[in-house]
Short mmCIF file of C-alpha atoms and ligand atoms in Angstrom, two decimals:
data_model
loop_
_atom_site.label_atom_id
_atom_site.label_comp_id
_atom_site.label_asym_id
_atom_site.label_seq_id
_atom_site.Cartn_x
_atom_site.Cartn_y
_atom_site.Cartn_z
CA UNK A 1 13.32 7.37 -32.11
CA UNK A 2 9.65 6.49 -31.55
CA UNK A 3 7.21 9.39 -31.62
CA UNK A 4 4.85 9.83 -28.65
CA UNK A 5 2.01 8.67 -30.87
CA UNK A 6 3.88 5.51 -31.89
CA UNK A 7 4.70 4.75 -28.30
CA UNK A 8 1.04 5.14 -27.31
CA UNK A 9 0.05 2.83 -30.17
CA UNK A 10 2.50 0.26 -28.90
CA UNK A 11 1.01 0.51 -25.37
CA UNK A 12 -2.46 -0.02 -26.86
CA UNK A 13 -1.26 -3.11 -28.74
CA UNK A 14 0.17 -4.62 -25.56
CA UNK A 15 -3.04 -3.91 -23.64
CA UNK A 16 -1.13 -1.47 -21.40
CA UNK A 17 -2.82 1.78 -22.40
CA UNK A 18 -4.36 3.50 -19.38
CA UNK A 19 -7.33 5.79 -19.26
CA UNK A 20 -9.57 7.25 -16.58
CA UNK A 21 -13.16 6.46 -15.78
CA UNK A 22 -15.55 9.16 -14.66
CA UNK A 23 -17.22 8.63 -11.32
CA UNK A 24 -20.12 10.91 -10.52
CA UNK A 25 -20.97 12.08 -7.02
CA UNK A 26 -19.27 10.99 -3.80
CA UNK A 27 -16.92 8.07 -3.06
CA UNK A 28 -19.73 5.87 -1.74
CA UNK A 29 -20.03 2.08 -1.70
CA UNK A 30 -22.28 2.29 -4.75
CA UNK A 31 -21.51 4.89 -7.38
CA UNK A 32 -22.62 6.00 -10.82
CA UNK A 33 -19.87 5.17 -13.26
CA UNK A 34 -20.08 5.94 -16.96
CA UNK A 35 -23.82 6.37 -16.45
CA UNK A 36 -24.69 3.20 -14.55
CA UNK A 37 -24.81 2.16 -10.91
CA UNK A 38 -21.92 -0.04 -9.75
CA UNK A 39 -20.59 -1.43 -6.50
CA UNK A 40 -17.35 0.46 -5.86
CA UNK A 41 -14.64 -2.08 -5.02
CA UNK A 42 -11.52 -0.06 -5.77
CA UNK A 43 -11.54 2.99 -3.52
CA UNK A 44 -9.05 3.49 -0.68
CA UNK A 45 -11.72 5.39 1.25
CA UNK A 46 -11.67 2.45 3.66
CA UNK A 47 -13.66 3.95 6.52
CA UNK A 48 -16.00 6.00 4.35
CA UNK A 49 -14.61 9.25 5.80
CA UNK A 50 -14.28 11.01 2.42
CA UNK A 51 -17.91 12.10 2.70
CA UNK A 52 -18.30 12.05 6.48
CA UNK A 53 -20.39 15.03 7.71
CA UNK A 54 -17.80 16.01 10.35
CA UNK A 55 -15.02 16.23 7.75
CA UNK A 56 -17.18 18.24 5.37
CA UNK A 57 -18.24 20.65 8.08
CA UNK A 58 -14.68 21.12 9.32
CA UNK A 59 -13.52 21.89 5.77
CA UNK A 60 -16.25 24.45 5.22
CA UNK A 61 -15.53 26.19 8.53
CA UNK A 62 -11.80 26.29 7.74
CA UNK A 63 -12.43 27.93 4.38
CA UNK A 64 -14.58 30.55 6.09
CA UNK A 65 -11.94 31.32 8.72
CA UNK A 66 -8.70 30.83 6.78
CA UNK A 67 -9.54 31.00 3.07
CA UNK A 68 -9.00 28.63 0.19
CA UNK A 69 -5.24 28.58 -0.07
CA UNK A 70 -2.11 28.68 2.06
CA UNK A 71 -0.30 31.14 -0.20
CA UNK A 72 3.25 29.81 0.07
CA UNK A 73 5.56 27.05 1.20
CA UNK A 74 5.79 26.49 4.98
CA UNK A 75 9.27 28.03 5.22
CA UNK A 76 8.06 31.18 3.46
CA UNK A 77 4.68 32.42 4.73
CA UNK A 78 2.60 29.27 4.31
CA UNK A 79 2.88 27.94 7.89
CA UNK A 80 -0.60 28.43 9.36
CA UNK A 81 -2.15 27.53 12.72
CA UNK A 82 -3.89 24.51 11.22
CA UNK A 83 -0.60 23.01 9.96
CA UNK A 84 0.85 23.09 13.45
CA UNK A 85 -2.38 21.88 15.04
CA UNK A 86 -2.56 18.90 12.69
CA UNK A 87 1.11 18.04 13.22
CA UNK A 88 0.65 18.10 16.99
CA UNK A 89 -2.37 15.86 16.55
CA UNK A 90 -0.43 13.36 14.41
CA UNK A 91 2.54 13.25 16.80
CA UNK A 92 0.17 12.56 19.70
CA UNK A 93 -1.69 9.92 17.66
CA UNK A 94 1.54 8.13 16.76
CA UNK A 95 3.25 8.68 20.10
CA UNK A 96 6.27 10.41 18.57
CA UNK A 97 8.07 13.64 19.53
CA UNK A 98 7.11 15.37 16.32
CA UNK A 99 5.40 15.10 12.95
CA UNK A 100 5.72 16.86 9.61
CA UNK A 101 3.15 17.25 6.84
CA UNK A 102 3.83 16.57 3.18
CA UNK A 103 1.53 17.38 0.28
CA UNK A 104 0.98 13.75 -0.69
CA UNK A 105 2.34 10.32 0.03
CA UNK A 106 4.29 10.52 -3.19
CA UNK A 107 5.86 13.82 -2.14
CA UNK A 108 6.58 12.43 1.34
CA UNK A 109 8.43 9.35 0.14
CA UNK A 110 10.45 11.14 -2.48
CA UNK A 111 11.27 13.95 -0.03
CA UNK A 112 12.08 11.84 3.02
CA UNK A 113 14.31 9.30 1.30
CA UNK A 114 16.13 11.89 -0.81
CA UNK A 115 16.83 13.87 2.37
CA UNK A 116 17.92 11.08 4.70
CA UNK A 117 20.39 9.24 2.48
CA UNK A 118 22.75 10.22 -0.31
CA UNK A 119 25.75 9.08 -2.31
CA UNK A 120 27.71 6.42 -0.43
CA UNK A 121 24.69 5.40 1.67
CA UNK A 122 22.59 2.25 1.24
CA UNK A 123 18.83 1.71 1.00
CA UNK A 124 17.35 -1.74 1.66
CA UNK A 125 13.93 -1.83 0.02
CA UNK A 126 11.32 -4.59 -0.23
CA UNK A 127 10.80 -5.51 -3.87
CA UNK A 128 7.05 -4.84 -3.59
CA UNK A 129 7.38 -1.36 -2.08
CA UNK A 130 5.31 1.45 -3.57
CA UNK A 131 6.61 3.26 -6.67
CA UNK A 132 7.12 6.49 -4.69
CA UNK A 133 9.67 4.69 -2.49
CA UNK A 134 11.53 3.53 -5.57
CA UNK A 135 11.48 7.05 -7.01
CA UNK A 136 12.71 8.60 -3.74
CA UNK A 137 15.51 6.05 -3.66
CA UNK A 138 16.59 6.90 -7.20
CA UNK A 139 16.49 10.63 -6.41
CA UNK A 140 18.68 10.12 -3.35
CA UNK A 141 21.57 8.61 -5.36
CA UNK A 142 22.20 6.17 -2.54
CA UNK A 143 22.85 2.55 -3.46
CA UNK A 144 19.51 0.77 -3.75
CA UNK A 145 19.36 -2.88 -2.71
CA UNK A 146 15.94 -4.42 -3.32
CA UNK A 147 15.34 -7.61 -1.35
CA UNK A 148 12.76 -10.26 -2.31
CA UNK A 149 9.36 -9.62 -0.78
CA UNK A 150 9.43 -10.04 3.01
CA UNK A 151 12.63 -12.11 2.73
CA UNK A 152 14.25 -11.40 6.09
CA UNK A 153 17.14 -13.80 5.54
CA UNK A 154 18.29 -12.04 2.40
CA UNK A 155 17.90 -8.69 4.13
CA UNK A 156 20.03 -9.91 7.04
CA UNK A 157 22.74 -11.04 4.64
CA UNK A 158 22.67 -7.74 2.72
CA UNK A 159 22.91 -5.78 5.96
CA UNK A 160 25.86 -7.85 7.10
CA UNK A 161 27.66 -7.29 3.80
CA UNK A 162 27.44 -3.49 3.72
CA UNK A 163 29.73 -0.87 5.19
CA UNK A 164 28.74 -0.01 8.76
CA UNK A 165 30.03 3.53 8.27
CA UNK A 166 27.45 4.33 5.60
CA UNK A 167 24.00 5.55 6.57
CA UNK A 168 21.72 2.55 6.10
CA UNK A 169 17.99 2.87 5.63
CA UNK A 170 15.59 -0.09 5.62
CA UNK A 171 12.31 0.90 4.03
CA UNK A 172 9.08 -1.07 3.72
CA UNK A 173 5.38 -0.68 3.13
CA UNK A 174 3.46 -1.61 6.32
CA UNK A 175 0.64 -3.07 4.20
CA UNK A 176 1.67 -3.93 0.64
CA UNK A 177 -0.62 -2.01 -1.66
CA UNK A 178 -1.07 -4.57 -4.46
CA UNK A 179 -1.07 -7.73 -2.32
CA UNK A 180 -2.73 -6.67 0.92
CA UNK A 181 -0.26 -8.59 3.07
CA UNK A 182 1.83 -7.21 5.95
CA UNK A 183 5.49 -6.41 6.48
CA UNK A 184 7.26 -8.45 9.16
CA UNK A 185 7.74 -5.45 11.40
CA UNK A 186 8.95 -7.30 14.49
CA UNK A 187 11.74 -8.95 12.54
CA UNK A 188 12.58 -5.70 10.77
CA UNK A 189 12.90 -3.94 14.12
CA UNK A 190 15.18 -6.68 15.42
CA UNK A 191 17.34 -6.48 12.28
CA UNK A 192 17.63 -2.71 12.29
CA UNK A 193 18.71 -2.80 15.96
CA UNK A 194 21.18 -5.60 15.37
CA UNK A 195 22.80 -3.76 12.46
CA UNK A 196 22.47 -0.15 13.61
CA UNK A 197 20.31 0.78 10.61
CA UNK A 198 17.39 3.18 10.38
CA UNK A 199 13.84 1.82 9.74
CA UNK A 200 11.17 3.63 7.72
CA UNK A 201 7.63 2.27 7.35
CA UNK A 202 5.13 3.57 4.77
CA UNK A 203 1.76 2.96 6.37
CA UNK A 204 -0.44 4.44 3.64
CA UNK A 205 -2.89 1.54 3.94
CA UNK A 206 -2.57 0.82 7.66
CA UNK A 207 -3.15 4.29 9.12
CA UNK A 208 -6.60 4.60 10.67
CA UNK A 209 -7.37 0.95 9.97
CA UNK A 210 -4.99 -1.50 11.66
CA UNK A 211 -4.36 -2.06 15.36
CA UNK A 212 -6.88 -1.81 18.17
CA UNK A 213 -6.98 1.98 17.95
CA UNK A 214 -6.16 2.44 14.25
CA UNK A 215 -2.56 3.57 14.79
CA UNK A 216 -1.56 1.30 11.94
CA UNK A 217 0.60 -1.71 11.22
CA UNK A 218 3.10 -0.77 13.96
CA UNK A 219 0.32 -0.98 16.55
CA UNK A 220 -0.88 -4.28 15.13
CA UNK A 221 2.67 -5.69 15.42
CA UNK A 222 3.36 -4.13 18.84
CA UNK A 223 6.34 -2.03 17.69
CA UNK A 224 4.95 1.53 17.96
CA UNK A 225 8.04 2.84 19.74
CA UNK A 226 10.64 1.12 17.56
CA UNK A 227 10.20 2.61 14.11
CA UNK A 228 12.43 5.59 13.35
CA UNK A 229 10.35 7.03 10.53
CA UNK A 230 6.62 6.40 10.30
CA UNK A 231 5.12 7.72 7.11
CA UNK A 232 1.38 7.67 6.48
CA UNK A 233 -1.17 9.28 4.23
CA UNK A 234 -4.30 11.33 4.84
CA UNK A 235 -5.97 10.44 1.53
CA UNK A 236 -6.93 6.83 2.13
CA UNK A 237 -8.64 5.68 5.35
CA UNK A 238 -8.52 9.28 6.62
CA UNK A 239 -10.68 10.36 3.70
CA UNK A 240 -8.86 13.55 2.72
CA UNK A 241 -5.55 14.39 1.12
CA UNK A 242 -1.91 14.78 2.10
CA UNK A 243 0.65 12.81 4.07
CA UNK A 244 2.84 12.94 7.13
CA UNK A 245 5.95 11.62 8.77
CA UNK A 246 5.97 10.96 12.52
CA UNK A 247 9.45 10.76 14.02
CA UNK A 248 11.87 12.26 16.54
CA UNK A 249 12.21 16.05 16.76
CA UNK A 250 15.71 15.67 15.30
CA UNK A 251 14.51 13.81 12.19
CA UNK A 252 11.67 16.27 11.66
CA UNK A 253 14.00 19.29 11.99
CA UNK A 254 16.37 17.61 9.57
CA UNK A 255 13.58 17.04 7.02
CA UNK A 256 12.44 20.66 7.31
CA UNK A 257 15.96 21.63 6.30
CA UNK A 258 16.66 18.96 3.70
CA UNK A 259 13.50 17.48 2.14
CA UNK A 260 13.11 19.22 -1.21
CA UNK A 261 9.45 18.24 -1.74
CA UNK A 262 8.71 19.93 1.60
CA UNK A 263 10.86 23.02 1.08
CA UNK A 264 9.95 23.87 -2.51
CA UNK A 265 6.20 23.31 -2.54
CA UNK A 266 3.15 25.33 -1.46
CA UNK A 267 1.73 23.89 1.76
CA UNK A 268 -1.59 22.07 2.15
CA UNK A 269 -4.67 24.34 2.12
CA UNK A 270 -6.84 25.02 5.21
CA UNK A 271 -9.84 22.89 4.17
CA UNK A 272 -7.62 19.82 3.80
CA UNK A 273 -5.93 20.38 7.16
CA UNK A 274 -9.20 20.82 9.03
CA UNK A 275 -10.68 17.71 7.39
CA UNK A 276 -7.66 15.71 8.53
CA UNK A 277 -8.00 16.90 12.14
CA UNK A 278 -11.68 15.90 12.05
CA UNK A 279 -10.70 12.53 10.55
CA UNK A 280 -8.38 11.80 13.51
CA UNK A 281 -11.27 12.74 15.83
CA UNK A 282 -13.47 10.15 14.13
CA UNK A 283 -10.72 7.49 14.13
CA UNK A 284 -10.27 8.04 17.88
CA UNK A 285 -14.00 7.88 18.66
CA UNK A 286 -16.35 5.00 19.38
CA UNK A 287 -17.60 5.42 15.83
CA UNK A 288 -14.04 4.89 14.58
CA UNK A 289 -13.80 1.61 16.47
CA UNK A 290 -17.09 0.46 14.96
CA UNK A 291 -15.99 1.43 11.45
CA UNK A 292 -12.75 -0.54 11.87
CA UNK A 293 -14.70 -3.58 13.07
CA UNK A 294 -17.09 -3.30 10.15
CA UNK A 295 -14.21 -3.01 7.69
CA UNK A 296 -12.55 -6.08 9.11
CA UNK A 297 -15.80 -8.01 9.00
CA UNK A 298 -16.39 -6.97 5.39
CA UNK A 299 -12.84 -7.89 4.37
CA UNK A 300 -13.04 -11.31 6.01
CA UNK A 301 -16.45 -12.03 4.54
CA UNK A 302 -15.29 -11.02 1.05
CA UNK A 303 -11.99 -12.94 1.23
CA UNK A 304 -13.67 -16.08 2.57
CA UNK A 305 -16.39 -15.92 -0.08
CA UNK A 306 -13.82 -15.68 -2.86
CA UNK A 307 -11.66 -18.46 -1.44
CA UNK A 308 -14.69 -20.73 -1.17
CA UNK A 309 -15.50 -19.97 -4.79
CA UNK A 310 -11.98 -21.12 -5.69
CA UNK A 311 -10.14 -17.81 -6.25
CA UNK A 312 -6.55 -17.16 -5.18
CA UNK A 313 -6.45 -14.04 -2.98
CA UNK A 314 -2.65 -14.05 -2.84
CA UNK A 315 -2.12 -14.09 0.92
CA UNK A 316 -4.16 -10.94 1.59
CA UNK A 317 -4.63 -10.26 5.31
CA UNK A 318 -6.29 -6.86 5.10
CA UNK A 319 -8.96 -4.81 3.36
CA UNK A 320 -6.91 -5.02 0.15
CA UNK A 321 -7.94 -8.28 -1.52
CA UNK A 322 -6.30 -9.14 -4.83
CA UNK A 323 -7.71 -11.83 -7.10
CA UNK A 324 -5.02 -13.50 -9.18
CA UNK A 325 -5.95 -13.74 -12.87
CA UNK A 326 -2.64 -13.97 -14.77
CA UNK A 327 -2.31 -12.38 -18.21
CA UNK A 328 -2.80 -8.72 -19.07
CA UNK A 329 -5.58 -9.01 -21.69
CA UNK A 330 -7.49 -11.54 -19.66
CA UNK A 331 -7.34 -9.39 -16.53
CA UNK A 332 -8.47 -6.24 -18.30
CA UNK A 333 -11.32 -8.15 -20.02
CA UNK A 334 -12.32 -9.60 -16.65
CA UNK A 335 -12.54 -6.12 -15.16
CA UNK A 336 -14.53 -4.80 -18.17
CA UNK A 337 -17.06 -7.63 -17.91
CA UNK A 338 -17.40 -7.09 -14.19
CA UNK A 339 -18.20 -3.47 -14.84
CA UNK A 340 -20.93 -4.59 -17.24
CA UNK A 341 -22.41 -6.59 -14.40
CA UNK A 342 -22.24 -3.62 -12.02
CA UNK A 343 -18.99 -4.18 -10.09
CA UNK A 344 -16.17 -1.65 -10.42
CA UNK A 345 -12.72 -3.17 -9.81
CA UNK A 346 -9.45 -2.18 -11.50
CA UNK A 347 -7.28 -4.71 -13.24
CA UNK A 348 -3.64 -4.28 -12.19
CA UNK A 349 -0.96 -5.03 -14.79
CA UNK A 350 2.71 -4.27 -15.47
CA UNK A 351 4.59 -2.16 -14.63
CA UNK A 352 2.61 -1.95 -11.36
CA UNK A 353 2.90 -5.74 -10.82
CA UNK A 354 5.18 -8.34 -12.48
CA UNK A 355 4.05 -9.80 -15.84
CA UNK A 356 1.98 -12.95 -15.38
CA UNK A 357 0.67 -11.89 -11.97
CA UNK A 358 -1.99 -9.49 -13.23
CA UNK A 359 -4.82 -9.26 -10.79
CA UNK A 360 -8.04 -7.59 -9.86
CA UNK A 361 -7.27 -5.44 -6.85
CA UNK A 362 -10.39 -5.23 -4.71
CA UNK A 363 -10.60 -2.91 -1.74
CA UNK A 364 -13.30 -3.05 0.91
CA UNK A 365 -14.94 -0.19 2.73
CA UNK A 366 -16.62 -0.14 6.13
CA UNK A 367 -19.70 1.22 4.36
CA UNK A 368 -20.22 -1.79 2.09
CA UNK A 369 -23.35 -3.68 3.10
CA UNK A 370 -23.67 -7.43 3.30
CA UNK A 371 -25.73 -7.29 0.08
CA UNK A 372 -22.98 -5.31 -1.69
CA UNK A 373 -20.45 -7.97 -0.77
CA UNK A 374 -22.61 -10.95 -1.66
CA UNK A 375 -23.61 -9.41 -4.96
CA UNK A 376 -19.96 -8.65 -5.77
CA UNK A 377 -18.84 -12.20 -4.97
CA UNK A 378 -21.64 -13.63 -7.13
CA UNK A 379 -20.72 -11.41 -10.11
CA UNK A 380 -17.00 -12.08 -9.75
CA UNK A 381 -17.70 -15.83 -9.62
CA UNK A 382 -19.88 -15.75 -12.74
CA UNK A 383 -17.25 -13.87 -14.76
CA UNK A 384 -14.44 -15.95 -13.19
CA UNK A 385 -16.04 -19.18 -14.45
CA UNK A 386 -16.39 -17.73 -17.92
CA UNK A 387 -12.68 -16.93 -17.97
CA UNK A 388 -11.68 -20.28 -16.50
CA UNK A 389 -10.10 -18.59 -13.45
CA UNK A 390 -12.18 -20.87 -11.21
C1 LIG R 401 -1.05 5.63 -2.10
C2 LIG R 401 0.32 5.32 -1.62
C3 LIG R 401 1.31 6.31 -1.59
C4 LIG R 401 1.09 7.66 -2.19
O1 LIG R 401 0.27 8.43 -1.41
P1 LIG R 401 -0.54 9.64 -2.06
O2 LIG R 401 -0.97 10.47 -0.93
O3 LIG R 401 -1.67 9.03 -2.83
O4 LIG R 401 0.43 10.35 -2.97
C5 LIG R 401 2.53 5.99 -1.02
N1 LIG R 401 2.77 4.76 -0.54
C6 LIG R 401 1.86 3.77 -0.59
C7 LIG R 401 2.20 2.43 -0.04
C8 LIG R 401 0.61 4.02 -1.15
O5 LIG R 401 -0.28 3.04 -1.23
#
């Protein structure tokens, strides 16, 4: 048996050891990292709401009125006015009968999937789905069938081959978090209808950003009314923390009774709830529309600049723009050298992505300026040439 120390040593040798960098101050487009100013290109604070004055003010007021903590799980005494107000807001935003809060996206996915399917049931999951979907699937003990990324033909065949009497759940990211491409939601809706399956979409990266009014990937694809379970998070474009599911009243009631990460966990605190309500206000305002436009403009400008320089952005269609590098060491060195030239981007390596497809995962924010983007492209190009990537 390897000791913990030996195992860590082995991770270090393979270039897979992870550690955290210290970022001082707010999640802005330029930050002070390990003592020097850098352009922040790896935050999911897509609309810049994490330090928006309305969210801060709402949080402060909530603490003054309701205190710092919620005191208990929702089913005990931790169900406060703000929980219900935020859920009503989310259901209205998504156009569903009901919504339910979870403490994080990770807790939502593990809780929802574990609750909805069990032994004898089948989960159809895109191979590039987020780790929390995989973990929820394993917890559920249902049979897990992972189909190749966005491969609708294989999914159709798998659906046709499985027992129609089992509960069948198709689950996909709306925007794939390491590639920045989109699920084929129209085809998924057609398939789930054809086969009588249930469809769950994790829209962690689409919520607040995609679609004319920021409702997410379902709005972008015109299938708002056709997704059984819409999961999203409050910690990315919405600038705060937490997650939700928007669904029918029946599904929500079922989850309240069956989702263990909901039942056995202290509920979100008042400051977080109030910030989320304020975030939906911003998303629904004129300012929200402008922020979405700016984000799209920034993403397009960045993607085009990189493509012109000769980089492979791996089919990205959103504010998540990966740059394919290849090997683990090379990718991590690339990211270290970029940091030395004032650009903060994380290298992504196994087990998050398959070996050989290590990449720099860049994420844009609405608050990046044209200068930020041009400077970042120039630095990435300089280092890219050095490494022979372009
Ligand atoms: C970030 C993310 C999650 C987890 O959400 P948290 O609120 O950070 O726990 C789940 N799914 C996807 C696709 C994500 O990108």
